[in-house]
Each structure stands twice: as structure tokens, then as C-alpha cells.
XYZ file of C-alpha atoms in Angstrom:
587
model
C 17.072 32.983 2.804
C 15.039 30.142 0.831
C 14.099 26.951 2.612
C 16.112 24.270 1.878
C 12.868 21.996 3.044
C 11.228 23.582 -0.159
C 11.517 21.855 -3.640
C 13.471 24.927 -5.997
C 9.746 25.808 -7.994
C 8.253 26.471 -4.367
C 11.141 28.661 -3.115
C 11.279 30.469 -6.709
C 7.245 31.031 -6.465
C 7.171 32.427 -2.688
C 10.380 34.655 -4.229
C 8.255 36.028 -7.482
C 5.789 38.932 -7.609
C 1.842 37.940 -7.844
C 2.407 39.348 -11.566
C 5.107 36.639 -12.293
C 3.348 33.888 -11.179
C 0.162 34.701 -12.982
C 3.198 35.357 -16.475
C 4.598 31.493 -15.465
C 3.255 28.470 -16.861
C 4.402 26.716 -13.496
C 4.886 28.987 -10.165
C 1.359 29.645 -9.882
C 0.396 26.099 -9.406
C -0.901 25.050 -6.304
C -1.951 28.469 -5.822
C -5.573 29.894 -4.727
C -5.118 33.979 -5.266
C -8.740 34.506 -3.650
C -7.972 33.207 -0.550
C -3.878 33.453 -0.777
C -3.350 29.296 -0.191
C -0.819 27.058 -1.305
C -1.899 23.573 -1.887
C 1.555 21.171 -1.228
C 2.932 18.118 -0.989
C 4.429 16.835 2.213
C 6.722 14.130 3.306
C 6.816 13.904 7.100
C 8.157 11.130 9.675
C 5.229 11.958 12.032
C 1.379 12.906 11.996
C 0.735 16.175 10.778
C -2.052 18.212 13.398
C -4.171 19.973 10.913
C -5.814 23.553 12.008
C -8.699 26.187 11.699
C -6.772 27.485 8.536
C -4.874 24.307 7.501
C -6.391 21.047 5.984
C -4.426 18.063 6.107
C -5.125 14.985 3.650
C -2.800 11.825 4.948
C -1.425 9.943 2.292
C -0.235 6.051 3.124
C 3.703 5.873 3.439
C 4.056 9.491 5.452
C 2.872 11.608 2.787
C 0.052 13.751 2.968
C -1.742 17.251 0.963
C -1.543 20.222 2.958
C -3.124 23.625 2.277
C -2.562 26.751 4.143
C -2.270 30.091 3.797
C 1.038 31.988 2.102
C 1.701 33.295 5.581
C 1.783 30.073 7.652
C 4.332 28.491 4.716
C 7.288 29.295 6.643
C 6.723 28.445 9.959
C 5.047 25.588 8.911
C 7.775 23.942 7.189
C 10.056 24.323 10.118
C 8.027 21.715 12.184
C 10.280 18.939 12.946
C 8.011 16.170 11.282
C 8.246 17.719 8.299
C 10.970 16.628 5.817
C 10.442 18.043 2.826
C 7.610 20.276 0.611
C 7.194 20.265 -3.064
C 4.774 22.274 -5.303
C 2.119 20.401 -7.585
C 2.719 20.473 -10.846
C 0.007 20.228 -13.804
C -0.260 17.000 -15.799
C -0.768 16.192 -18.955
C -3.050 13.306 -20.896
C -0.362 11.284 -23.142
C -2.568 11.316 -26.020
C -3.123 12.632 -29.233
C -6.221 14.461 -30.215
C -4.378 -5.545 -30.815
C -5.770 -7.530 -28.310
C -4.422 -10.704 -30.946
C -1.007 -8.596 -30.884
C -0.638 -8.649 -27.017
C -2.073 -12.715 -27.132
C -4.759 -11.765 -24.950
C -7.252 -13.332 -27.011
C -5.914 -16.749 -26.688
C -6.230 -16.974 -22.834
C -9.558 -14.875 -22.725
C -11.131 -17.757 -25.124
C -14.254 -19.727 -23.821
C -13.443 -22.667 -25.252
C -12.263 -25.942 -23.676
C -8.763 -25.861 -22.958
C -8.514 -22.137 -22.321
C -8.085 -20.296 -19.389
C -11.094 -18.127 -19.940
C -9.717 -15.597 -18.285
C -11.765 -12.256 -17.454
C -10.406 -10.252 -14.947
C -13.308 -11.510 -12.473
C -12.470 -10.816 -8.756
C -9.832 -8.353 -9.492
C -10.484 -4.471 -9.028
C -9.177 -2.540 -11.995
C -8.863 1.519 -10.979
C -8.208 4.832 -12.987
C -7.087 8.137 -11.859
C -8.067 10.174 -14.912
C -10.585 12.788 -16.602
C -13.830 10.599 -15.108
C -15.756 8.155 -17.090
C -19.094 8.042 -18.497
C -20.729 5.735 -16.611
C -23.718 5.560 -18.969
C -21.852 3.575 -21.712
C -22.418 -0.009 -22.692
C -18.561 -0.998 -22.532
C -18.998 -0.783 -18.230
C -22.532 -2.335 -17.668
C -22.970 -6.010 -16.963
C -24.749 -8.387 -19.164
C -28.185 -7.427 -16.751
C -27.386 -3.812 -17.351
C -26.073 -2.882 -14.306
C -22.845 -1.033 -13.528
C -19.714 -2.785 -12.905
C -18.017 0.926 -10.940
C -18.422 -0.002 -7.166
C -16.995 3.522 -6.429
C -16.453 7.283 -8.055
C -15.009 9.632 -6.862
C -15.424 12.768 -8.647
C -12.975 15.411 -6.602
C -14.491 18.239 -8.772
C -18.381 18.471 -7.341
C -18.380 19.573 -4.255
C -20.892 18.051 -1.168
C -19.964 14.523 -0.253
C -16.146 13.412 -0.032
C -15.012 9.953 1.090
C -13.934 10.188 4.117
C -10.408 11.159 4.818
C -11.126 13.317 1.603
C -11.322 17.136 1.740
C -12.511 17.536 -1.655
C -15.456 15.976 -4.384
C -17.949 13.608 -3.970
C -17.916 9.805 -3.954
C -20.552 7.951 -5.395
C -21.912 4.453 -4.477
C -22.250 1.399 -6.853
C -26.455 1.756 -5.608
C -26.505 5.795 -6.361
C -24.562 4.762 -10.122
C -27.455 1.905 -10.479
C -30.073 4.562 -9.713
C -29.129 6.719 -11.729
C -28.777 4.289 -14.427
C -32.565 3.300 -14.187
C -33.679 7.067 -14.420
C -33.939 8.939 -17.950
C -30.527 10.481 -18.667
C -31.468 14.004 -17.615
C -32.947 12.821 -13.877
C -29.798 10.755 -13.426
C -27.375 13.230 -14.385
C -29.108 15.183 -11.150
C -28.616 11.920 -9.108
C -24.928 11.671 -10.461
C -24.185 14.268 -11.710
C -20.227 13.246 -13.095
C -19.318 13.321 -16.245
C -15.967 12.943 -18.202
C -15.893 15.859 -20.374
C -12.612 15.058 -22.644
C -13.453 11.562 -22.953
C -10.312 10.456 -22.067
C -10.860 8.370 -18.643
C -14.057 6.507 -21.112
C -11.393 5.293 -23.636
C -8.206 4.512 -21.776
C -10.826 2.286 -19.305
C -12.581 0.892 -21.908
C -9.407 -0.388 -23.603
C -8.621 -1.834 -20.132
C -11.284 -3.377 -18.882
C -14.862 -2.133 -21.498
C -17.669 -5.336 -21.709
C -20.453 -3.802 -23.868
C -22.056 -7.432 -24.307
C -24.743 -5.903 -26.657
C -21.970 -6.086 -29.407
C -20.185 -9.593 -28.043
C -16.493 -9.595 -27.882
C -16.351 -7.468 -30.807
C -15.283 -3.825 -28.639
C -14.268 -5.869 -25.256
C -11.603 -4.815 -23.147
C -8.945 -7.095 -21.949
C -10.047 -7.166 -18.348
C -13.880 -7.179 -19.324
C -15.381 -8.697 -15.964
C -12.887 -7.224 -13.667
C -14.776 -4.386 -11.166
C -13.974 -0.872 -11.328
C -12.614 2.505 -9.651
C -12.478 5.639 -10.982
C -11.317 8.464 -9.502
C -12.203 11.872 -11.536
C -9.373 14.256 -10.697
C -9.682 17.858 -11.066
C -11.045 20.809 -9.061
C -12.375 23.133 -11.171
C -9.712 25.951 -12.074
C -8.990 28.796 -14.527
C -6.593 26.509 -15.924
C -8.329 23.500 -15.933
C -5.046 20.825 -16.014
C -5.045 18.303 -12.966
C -2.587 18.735 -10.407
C -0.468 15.975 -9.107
C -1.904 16.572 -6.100
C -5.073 15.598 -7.110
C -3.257 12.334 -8.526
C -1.856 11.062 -5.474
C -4.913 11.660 -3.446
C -6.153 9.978 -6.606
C -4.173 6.822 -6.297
C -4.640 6.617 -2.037
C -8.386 6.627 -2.419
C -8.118 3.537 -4.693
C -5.185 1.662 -2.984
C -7.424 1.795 0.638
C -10.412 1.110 -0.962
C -8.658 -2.066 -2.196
C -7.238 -3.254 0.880
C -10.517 -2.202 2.780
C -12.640 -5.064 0.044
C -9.661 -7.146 0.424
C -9.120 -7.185 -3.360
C -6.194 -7.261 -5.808
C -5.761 -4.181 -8.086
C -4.384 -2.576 -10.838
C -3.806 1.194 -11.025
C -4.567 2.792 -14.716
C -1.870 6.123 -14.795
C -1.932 7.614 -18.200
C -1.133 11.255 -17.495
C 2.181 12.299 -16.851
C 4.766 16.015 -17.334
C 7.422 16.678 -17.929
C 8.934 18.545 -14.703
C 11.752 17.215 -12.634
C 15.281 15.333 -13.110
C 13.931 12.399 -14.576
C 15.688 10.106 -11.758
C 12.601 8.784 -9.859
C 13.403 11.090 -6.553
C 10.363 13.533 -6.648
C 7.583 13.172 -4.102
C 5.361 12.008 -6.536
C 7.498 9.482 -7.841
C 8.166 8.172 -4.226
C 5.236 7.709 -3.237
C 4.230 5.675 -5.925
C 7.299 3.558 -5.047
C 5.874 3.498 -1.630
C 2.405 2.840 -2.242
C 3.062 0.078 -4.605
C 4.174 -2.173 -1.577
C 1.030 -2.227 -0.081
C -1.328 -4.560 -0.587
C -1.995 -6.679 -4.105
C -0.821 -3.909 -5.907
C 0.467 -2.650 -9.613
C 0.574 0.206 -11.017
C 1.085 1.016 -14.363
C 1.855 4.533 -15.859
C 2.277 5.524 -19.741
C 5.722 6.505 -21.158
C 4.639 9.889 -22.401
C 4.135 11.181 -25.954
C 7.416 13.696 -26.326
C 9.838 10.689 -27.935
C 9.468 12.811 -31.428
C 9.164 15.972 -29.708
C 12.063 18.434 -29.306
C 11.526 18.931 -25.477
C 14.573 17.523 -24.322
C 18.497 17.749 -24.970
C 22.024 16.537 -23.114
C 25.670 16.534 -23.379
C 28.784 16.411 -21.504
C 31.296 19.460 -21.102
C 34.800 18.304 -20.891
C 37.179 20.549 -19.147
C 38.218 24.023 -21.165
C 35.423 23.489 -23.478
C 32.056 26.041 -24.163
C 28.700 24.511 -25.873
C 26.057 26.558 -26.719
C 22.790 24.973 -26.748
C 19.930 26.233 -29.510
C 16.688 26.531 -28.152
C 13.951 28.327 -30.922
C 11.163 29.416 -29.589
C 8.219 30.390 -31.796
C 6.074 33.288 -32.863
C 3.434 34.277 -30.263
C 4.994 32.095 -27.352
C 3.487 33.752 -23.668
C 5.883 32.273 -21.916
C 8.344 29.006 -21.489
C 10.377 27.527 -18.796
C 13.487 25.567 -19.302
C 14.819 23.161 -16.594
C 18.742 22.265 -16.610
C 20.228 19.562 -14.831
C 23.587 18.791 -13.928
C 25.769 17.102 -10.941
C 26.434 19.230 -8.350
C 30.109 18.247 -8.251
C 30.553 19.862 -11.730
C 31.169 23.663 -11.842
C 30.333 25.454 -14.931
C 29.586 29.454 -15.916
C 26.085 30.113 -17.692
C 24.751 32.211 -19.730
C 21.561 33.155 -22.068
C 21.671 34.788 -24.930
C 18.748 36.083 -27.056
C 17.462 36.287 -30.501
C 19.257 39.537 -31.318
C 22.360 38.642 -29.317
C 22.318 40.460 -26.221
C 23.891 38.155 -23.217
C 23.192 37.771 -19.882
C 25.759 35.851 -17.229
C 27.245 34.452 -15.690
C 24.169 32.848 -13.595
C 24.916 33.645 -9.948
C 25.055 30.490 -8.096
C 23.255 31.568 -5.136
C 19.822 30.213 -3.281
C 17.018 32.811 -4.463
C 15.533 34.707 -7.099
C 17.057 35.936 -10.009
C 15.901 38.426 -12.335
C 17.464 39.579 -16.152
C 15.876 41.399 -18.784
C 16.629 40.548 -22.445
C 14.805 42.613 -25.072
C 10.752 41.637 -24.300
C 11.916 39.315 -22.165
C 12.006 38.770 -18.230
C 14.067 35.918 -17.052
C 13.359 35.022 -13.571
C 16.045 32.342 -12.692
C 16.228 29.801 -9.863
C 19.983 28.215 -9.445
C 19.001 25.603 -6.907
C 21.379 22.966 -4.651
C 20.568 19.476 -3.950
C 18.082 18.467 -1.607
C 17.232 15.423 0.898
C 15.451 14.003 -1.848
C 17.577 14.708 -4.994
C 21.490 14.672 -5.612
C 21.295 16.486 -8.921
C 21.222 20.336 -9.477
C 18.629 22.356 -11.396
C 19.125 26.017 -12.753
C 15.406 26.591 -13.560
C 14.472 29.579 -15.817
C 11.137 31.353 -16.391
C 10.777 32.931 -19.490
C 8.044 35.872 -18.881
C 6.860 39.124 -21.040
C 8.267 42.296 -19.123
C 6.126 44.463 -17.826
C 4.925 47.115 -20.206
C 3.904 50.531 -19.108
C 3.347 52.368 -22.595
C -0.262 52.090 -23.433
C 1.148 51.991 -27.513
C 3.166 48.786 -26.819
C 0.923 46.441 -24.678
C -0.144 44.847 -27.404
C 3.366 44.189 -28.868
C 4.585 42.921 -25.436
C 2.152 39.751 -25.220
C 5.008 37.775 -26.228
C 8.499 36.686 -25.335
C 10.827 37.145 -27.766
C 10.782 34.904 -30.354
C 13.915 33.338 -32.610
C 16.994 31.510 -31.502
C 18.239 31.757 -27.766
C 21.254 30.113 -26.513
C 22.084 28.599 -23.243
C 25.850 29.104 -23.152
C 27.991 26.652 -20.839
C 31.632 27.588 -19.967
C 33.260 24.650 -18.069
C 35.175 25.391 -14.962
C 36.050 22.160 -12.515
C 34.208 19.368 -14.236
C 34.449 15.576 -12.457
C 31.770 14.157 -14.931
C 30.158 17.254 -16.915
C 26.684 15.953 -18.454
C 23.540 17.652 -18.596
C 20.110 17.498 -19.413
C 17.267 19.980 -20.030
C 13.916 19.602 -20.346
C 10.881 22.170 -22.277
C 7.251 22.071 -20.685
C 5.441 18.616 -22.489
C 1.584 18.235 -23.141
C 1.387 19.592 -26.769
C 1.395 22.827 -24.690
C 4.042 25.218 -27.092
C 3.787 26.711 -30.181
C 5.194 24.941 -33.499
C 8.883 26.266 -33.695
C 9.402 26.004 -29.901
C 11.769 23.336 -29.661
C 15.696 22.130 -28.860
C 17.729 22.460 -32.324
C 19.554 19.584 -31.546
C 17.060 16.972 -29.575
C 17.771 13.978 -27.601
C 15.320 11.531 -28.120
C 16.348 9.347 -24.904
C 15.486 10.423 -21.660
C 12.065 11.708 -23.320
C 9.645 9.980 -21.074
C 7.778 11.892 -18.945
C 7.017 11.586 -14.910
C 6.004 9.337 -13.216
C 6.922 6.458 -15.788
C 10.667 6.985 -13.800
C 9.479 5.623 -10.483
C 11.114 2.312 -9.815
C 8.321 0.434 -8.848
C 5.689 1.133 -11.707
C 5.268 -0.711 -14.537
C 6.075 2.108 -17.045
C 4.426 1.258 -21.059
C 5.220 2.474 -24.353
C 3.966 1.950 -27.554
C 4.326 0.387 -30.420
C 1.837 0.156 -33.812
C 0.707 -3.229 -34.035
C -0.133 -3.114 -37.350
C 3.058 -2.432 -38.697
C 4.798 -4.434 -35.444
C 7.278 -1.479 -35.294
C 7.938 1.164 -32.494
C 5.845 4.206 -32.349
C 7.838 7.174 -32.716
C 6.242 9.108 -30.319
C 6.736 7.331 -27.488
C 8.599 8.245 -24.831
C 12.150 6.923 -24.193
C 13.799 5.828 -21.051
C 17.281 7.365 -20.000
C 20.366 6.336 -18.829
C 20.044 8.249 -15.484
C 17.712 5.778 -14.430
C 19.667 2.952 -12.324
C 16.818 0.465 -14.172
C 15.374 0.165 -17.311
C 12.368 1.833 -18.937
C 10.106 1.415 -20.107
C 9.216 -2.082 -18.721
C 7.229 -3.101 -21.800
C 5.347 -1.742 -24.792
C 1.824 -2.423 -25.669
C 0.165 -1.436 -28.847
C -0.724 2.476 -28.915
C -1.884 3.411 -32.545
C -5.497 4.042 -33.411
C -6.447 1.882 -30.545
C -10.405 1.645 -31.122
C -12.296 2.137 -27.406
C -15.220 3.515 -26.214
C -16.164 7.310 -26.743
C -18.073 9.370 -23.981
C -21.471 9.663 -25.246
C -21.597 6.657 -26.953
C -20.158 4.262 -29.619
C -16.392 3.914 -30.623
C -14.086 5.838 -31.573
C -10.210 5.246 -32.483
C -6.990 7.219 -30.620
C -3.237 7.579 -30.477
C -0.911 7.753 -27.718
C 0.402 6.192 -24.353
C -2.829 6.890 -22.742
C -3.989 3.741 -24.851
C -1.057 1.264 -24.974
C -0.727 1.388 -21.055
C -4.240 0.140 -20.504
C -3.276 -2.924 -22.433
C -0.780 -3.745 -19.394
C -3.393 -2.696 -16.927
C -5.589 -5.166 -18.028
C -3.142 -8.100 -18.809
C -1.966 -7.403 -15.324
C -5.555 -8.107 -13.960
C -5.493 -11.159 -15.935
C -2.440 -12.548 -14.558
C -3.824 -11.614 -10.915
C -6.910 -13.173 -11.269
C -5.409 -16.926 -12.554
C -2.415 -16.138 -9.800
C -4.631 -14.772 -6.964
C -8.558 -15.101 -7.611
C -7.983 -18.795 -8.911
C -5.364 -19.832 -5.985
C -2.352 -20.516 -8.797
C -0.004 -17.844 -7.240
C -1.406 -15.768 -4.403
C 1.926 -14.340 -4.950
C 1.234 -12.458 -8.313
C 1.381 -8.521 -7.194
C 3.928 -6.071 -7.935
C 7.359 -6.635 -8.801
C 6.854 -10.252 -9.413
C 3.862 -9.365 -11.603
C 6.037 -7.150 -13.530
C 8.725 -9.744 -14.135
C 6.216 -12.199 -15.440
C 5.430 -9.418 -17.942
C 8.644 -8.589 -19.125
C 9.882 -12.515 -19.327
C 6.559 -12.754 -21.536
C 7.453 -10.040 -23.986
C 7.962 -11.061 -27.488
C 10.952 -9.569 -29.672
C 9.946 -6.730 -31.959
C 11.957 -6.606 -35.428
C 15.128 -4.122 -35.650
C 15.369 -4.383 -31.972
C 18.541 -6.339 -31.378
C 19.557 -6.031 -27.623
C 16.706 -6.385 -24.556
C 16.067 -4.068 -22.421
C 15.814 -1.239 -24.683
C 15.358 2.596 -24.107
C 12.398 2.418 -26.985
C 10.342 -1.271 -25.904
C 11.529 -1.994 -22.949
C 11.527 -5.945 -22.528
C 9.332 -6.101 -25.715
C 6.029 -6.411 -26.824
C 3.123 -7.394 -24.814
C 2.163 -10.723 -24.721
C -0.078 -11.857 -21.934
C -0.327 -15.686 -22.964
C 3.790 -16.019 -23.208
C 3.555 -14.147 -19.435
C 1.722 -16.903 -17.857
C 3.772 -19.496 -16.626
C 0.880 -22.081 -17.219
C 0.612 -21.382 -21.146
């Protein structure tokens, strides 16, 4: 029988064949076939003892990272401490491939009367793609670099201790290296951030370059920096959430070890879960952020134009079919449907050439259908100590192919129209939400029929705690379509704020400026407003008070009104616009 301890995408994995997993987009995350380990998530009441064939990484707040072998899962999740195990899931960069707007200008001014303000004695850290440290936008005026630690958890040799992975580089080694020619410090330190990402979003938040003045600063521009560089290198090569909340640890006890407020740079995020703040992930973040001089701020997501997510409610006696195309040349897809547990309902899929399948047995455990090329492995999951909701969880896969002749013609699940078919039964509330994989990751024509464009952010902007961004276009001071939206499942609104988010010029790895798109851009805006507000609040002695929740309300009270938005808070901009002057109770 499954393990109710287990999050339903763990249970379904241990359930599938080694040839579904390798099919899924999902079950074979967290998943090392060479030496047959899971890598998982743990909450636990008391200290986890570790082993000769099982590493444990303690996380603050009773989490921790556990990996062991397939074998030991079982026993191991029995042990008492132990309250419940999740899977990692991949993540996703919200991007696509001003300051005057927010007012940060006006109290970053050295002039007399202004607050000057910098960012200086407040530690600004990113969890993200790495940096290149060799650019202008994070050297001081003398040339030196302003990262007092990396941590790159992809070379192996050297991890910071408590770490089981990477290496972690000194602010002395990054110096070094900076006065050797570029090839003998790239042996030295060795990191670099090969999407550029991590260079742009912390440019935007905190770049200095003083060769060019305050042409290309950041908004933070003197604050000191973090970076964490997640990613092990994989087949796949997406970061795990794992990697993120070992990620975010690292940089919350390196704070509290200097004794220094921080803000936490998120801009990565999926699309996997209920959307109601209750996975692991989004816990901890919760927990974490009431530790120390904390905030954490985390991007909205990119899917609010996307077709990735749909909802309804099924009244009594009623049947809906929901339209799902899916593309030509689609390898797979996995659909995630939501619904309160109290609510009974039949369901069934039905594909292209309408051959139906049903109704799904509601029963812990794998379930397996074939429909034309197409295997449907099924989880119909319960609620669990950490969620109230239910999720039926399906796995679209190629079937196995035998026929030498038709390999080639079976690389594909089938495409067209499929239809999730619900058939009420005893319904108390009846609505329901699905969810399609996010991270530009389908093919065009894979998409709901009839979208929902609330409820399209993407996790971990749901946890309650973080300060969760959108975007808007400043130069047209209107909403950008794109960004995610916040749902009414959420007991509180998101997001908190928006910040601008279109062709946001910052720095590009390598060198020079380029411009980008995307909630990977407008959140670092917050992240370094919020270091502004910390450093006249806590560096300056105004408000040693000016961390987390409070810092967030100062934000949102400071948000200025954008046109055709009548009623605050709302599921597009949040409290409003950005505006770090109007959030500071001095100005």
C-alpha cells in the first residue's frame, strides 16, 4: 500500500517502471539511476541520524535533504521523527529569452536633503544560475569584489560546512582571482553563470559598475552580496528545489552568523502543487522567514498569458468536459487536478479520436490506461498532514513500442483535443483547478481551450510569508500580461506588489548590458528597495524593527495606484506599483 508519509508524485514514482520515469517529465526527479538514490525533502520533529548510505543536510525550522537508496525509502519513512517526504521538483527561470518608476532615484540621490540611500550594511543574496563575478556592475569603486561568499553547489571539492555538495568560495579567493588574467582565475574560481540569468536579475538588484556612474546602477548598489549557484550537474540540467532550499539556508545562516540584515533574491519558480502555500517548499520559506532580519522576495511567474491553468465548479447533476489540446510532437505532459476532498465526482479522459477511459478508480496507487499512442499512468491521491485538497495527477507517456516499423511513429503522445470529463456525484462545494507543466517547456498548441488567467502564479510566490512581485511595463504604466496572477485559494493576497518587468536593462555575463523580460527582473526591484528600507530602518538606527512582515507592509502602504486598476489588493498588482520613496515613513 502507498505511504501516506509520501507526497502523491513520490508514491506514483516508487509505483512506476524505470521506463516510465525516464517517459515523465516529473517522476524521475530526485532520482540518481547509477547509484539507485532518491534525493527528498523531509519534515521531521526530531534530528535525523544520517548513515554509511544516507546523507543528511539539516535545514533550519526541522527540515532537512535526505538521500538514500530506493531500498531504504520505506523503512526510512516509518521513523517516528519523520512527518512527511516530498519529491523535488525542477524549477523554472521566470524569464523570457524604472528605477524613476519605483522612486528609487529620489532617496538614492547624493544631494543635500536626501537620504542617500545605498544599501550599505545590508547583505543582499541570490539563489539562482551563479553570477559572473568578473563584471563591473559587482566590483567596488577600488576594483574589488563586493560577493563575501559563493557557493557554487555544482563543482565538486570544497562545500561549506553543513553542505554535502559544491564548493564555497571566499571574498579573498574571488579577489585573487580577480587580480589574475581571466584564464588563471577561472582555475582559482572556477564558477561561472552560464545562462546569464543570476548576472542580470543581481545586477538589477544591487549592480555598481562605477566606471559608467549611476548610469547602469542597481537599486541596492553598495549593499554586500551572496550568491548561491544552484545546480548539480544533470542530464536534465533544471535546478531542483532541493537545491533551492539548501540554497536559501546557506544564505539565511550566513546572515545571522555576520549578524547582518538580508534580503533573499527568488526568481525561479513551477508550476507543481495546489497553489495554497502547504508544500514543503513553501513552508519552509514561511519558516525561515522568521529568523533573523529577514525578507524574501520571490517572482510571480511568467504563465499569466499562458494557457497552463483552468477551474470551475460542478454543481450537483451536472457533467463539464474540460478541452485540453496538446500539440504535434509533444513527448510527454502531465496534468494536475485539484479538488476538495469532500466533493465526489466520476472522471474520465477521453482522446483525440474519442476513445474513453473511466471512471478513475479512487484508490491509493498506480494506475495505468492506454489510449491510442498513449500511456496514462494516473495517481488519485487523498489529503495529507500537510494539504487538505485532493490531486488526481496524470502522466501522459508514449506506450511502449515493440515493432521495429513503428518506433519512430511512437515518439509522441497523441496529439489533438483530449477531454477531462467530470460527472458530479455528492458535491458540498464542487470547484476545481488544474494546472499544465510551466517554464516555456510545451510545444505551441499545448494548452487549456478555455484558460483561467487567475490562479496563474507559480510556486513559491504562494507562501504566506514572501513578498511575492509581479510586473508591470513602466513605460506604458500598465500591467504586464504575462505576469502571473494570484488566486482566490489563497487566504491572502498576491501578489504583494508589482515592480517594473519589461526590457529591464542589467548586466550581461561576459560583459556590458543587455535588456530582458519577465518576473525574474521586476522582483529584484523589491529586493533591492527592501535593502533600502533595511538599511535607513536597521543600519541607520531609524527602525531596528524593519524585517519581514513589517517590511512588507511598508511596501505595500507605499505602492502607488496603477490606471484601470480600481479596487486594491488586486489578483494582477497586488497593492500597486513600487514606490520605495512613498514606502518610507520619513519621505
Amino acid at each position: 500500500m502507498p505511504d501516506q508519509k509520501l507526497d502523491n508524485l513520490l508514491n506514483l514514482a516508487l509505483d512506476a517502471t524505470e521506463e516510465e520515469r525516464e517517459k515523465s517529465r516529473n517522476l524521475n526527479v530526485g532520482y540518481e539511476k547509477q547509484t539507485r538514490k532518491w534525493e527528498i525533502i523531509v519534515k521531521h520533529s526530531e534530528a535525523l541520524p544520517g548513515g554509511s548510505e544516507i546523507s543528511v543536510v539539516s535545514l533550519l525550522g526541522g527540515y532537512a535533504i535526505v538521500t538514500l537508496p530506493e531500498s531504504m525509502l520505506d523503512e526510512y519513512s516509518r521513523r517516528p521523527q519523520i512527518e512527511f517526504i516530498e519529491k523535488p521538483t525542477r524549477l523554472y527561470f521566470e524569464d523570457f529569452f524604472s528605477k524613476e518608476a519605483s522612486c528609487i532615484t529620489q532617496v538614492q540621490r547624493n544631494e543635500p536633503g536626501n537620504l542617500q540611500l545605498t544599501g550599505r550594511g545590508v547583505l543582499i543574496g541570490i539563489v539562482d544560475s551563479g553570477v559572473d563575478y568578473r563584471h563591473l556592475a559587482f566590483l567596488t569603486a577600488d576594483g574589488k569584489s563586493r560577493i563575501l561568499r559563493l557557493w557554487d553547489q555544482g563543482i565538486p571539492g570544497n562545500p561549506p560546512k553543513g553542505y554535502a555538495t559544491g564548493t564555497e568560495y571566499t571574498n579573498e579567493e574571488i579577489n585573487e582571482a580577480l587580480s589574475l588574467s581571466v584564464q588563471e582565475g577561472r582555475r582559482l574560481v572556477p564558477s561561472e553563470d552560464g545562462s546569464g540569468h543570476g548576472t542580470a536579475v543581481l545586477g538589477v538588484a544591487a549592480g555598481s559598475d562605477f566606471s559608467r556612474g549611476a548610469v547602469n546602477r542597481g537599486v541596492a548598489y553598495e549593499s554586500d552580496l551572496l550568491v548561491v549557484k544552484m545546480g548539480i550537474p544533470r542530464q536534465d540540467s533544471f535546478p531542483r528545489t532541493t537545491e533551492l532550499m539548501q540554497g536559501v539556508d546557506y544564505l539565511v545562516r550566513q546572515a545571522l552568523a555576520m549578524g547582518r540584515p538580508m534580503v533573499i533574491n527568488l526568481s525561479f519558480g513551477n508550476n507543481y502543487g495546489s497553489h495554497r502555500g502547504d508544500s514543503l517548499l513553501e513552508t519552509y520559506l514561511d519558516s525561515v522567514s522568521s529568523i533573523g532580519k529577514l525578507a524574501i522576495c520571490v517572482g510571480m511567474g511568467n504563465n499569466g498569458s499562458d494557457a497552463l491553468h483552468c477551474g470551475g465548479k460542478l454543481s450537483a447533476g451536472e457533467i463539464q468536459e474540460i478541452e485540453l489540446g496538446v500539440g504535434p510532437f509533444e513527448p510527454n505532459l502531465n496534468i494536475q487536478l485539484w479538488k476538495d476532498y469532500e466533493d465526489e465526482m466520476e472522471i474520465y479522459l477521453e482522446n483525440p479520436s474519442g476513445e474513453r477511459v473511466g471512471p478513475l478508480k479512487e484508490a491509493l496507487g498506480a494506475q495505468r490506461w492506454s489510449l491510442g499512442n498513449t500511456e496514462l499512468l494516473i495517481y488519485y491521491g487523498k489529503p495529507a498532514p500537510y494539504h487538505v485538497t485532493q490531486e488526481i495527477y496524470v502522466d501522459f507517456l508514449v506506450k511502449a513500442e515493440t515493432d521495429p516499423l513503428r518506433i519512430q511513429q511512437s515518439s509522441y503522445i497523441d496529439s489533438g483535443v483530449w477531454k477531462i470529463i467530470l460527472v458530479a456525484g455528492n458535491i458540498k462545494n464542487g470547484e476545481y483547478y488544474l494546472w499544465l507543466p510551466g517554464g516555456k517547456t510545451l510545444n505551441p498548441g499545448t494548452a487549456f481551450y478555455l484558460p483561467r488567467a487567475q490562479g496563474t502564479l507559480t510556486i513559491p510566490a504562494t507562501a504566506r510569508r514572501v513578498i511575492s512581485v509581479g510586473a508591470y511595463d513602466a513605460r506604458l504604466n500598465a500591467y504586464a500580461d504575462f505576469s502571473g496572477r494570484g488566486s482566490c485559494n489563497l487566504p491572502y493576497p498576491k501578489p504583494d506588489l508589482t515592480a517594473p518587468g519589461v526590457d529591464i536593462l542589467a548586466p550581461r555575463a561576459g560583459g556590458g548590458y543587455a535588456r530582458f523580460s519577465g518576473t525574474s527582473f521586476s522582483t529584484p526591484f523589491v529586493t533591492g528597495a527592501a535593502a533600502l528600507l533595511m538599511e535607513w530602518g536597521i543600519t541607520r538606527g531609524n527602525d531596528p524593527y524593519l524585517y519581514g512582515e513589517k517590511l512588507k507592509a511598508y511596501l505595500r502602504r507605499g505602492a502607488r495606484p496603477l490606471p484601470g486598476v480600481e479596487r486594491y489588493p488586486d489578483d494582477m498588482v497586488g497593492w500597486g506599483a513600487l514606490c520605495t520613496a512613498q514606502s518610507l515613513p520619513e519621505i
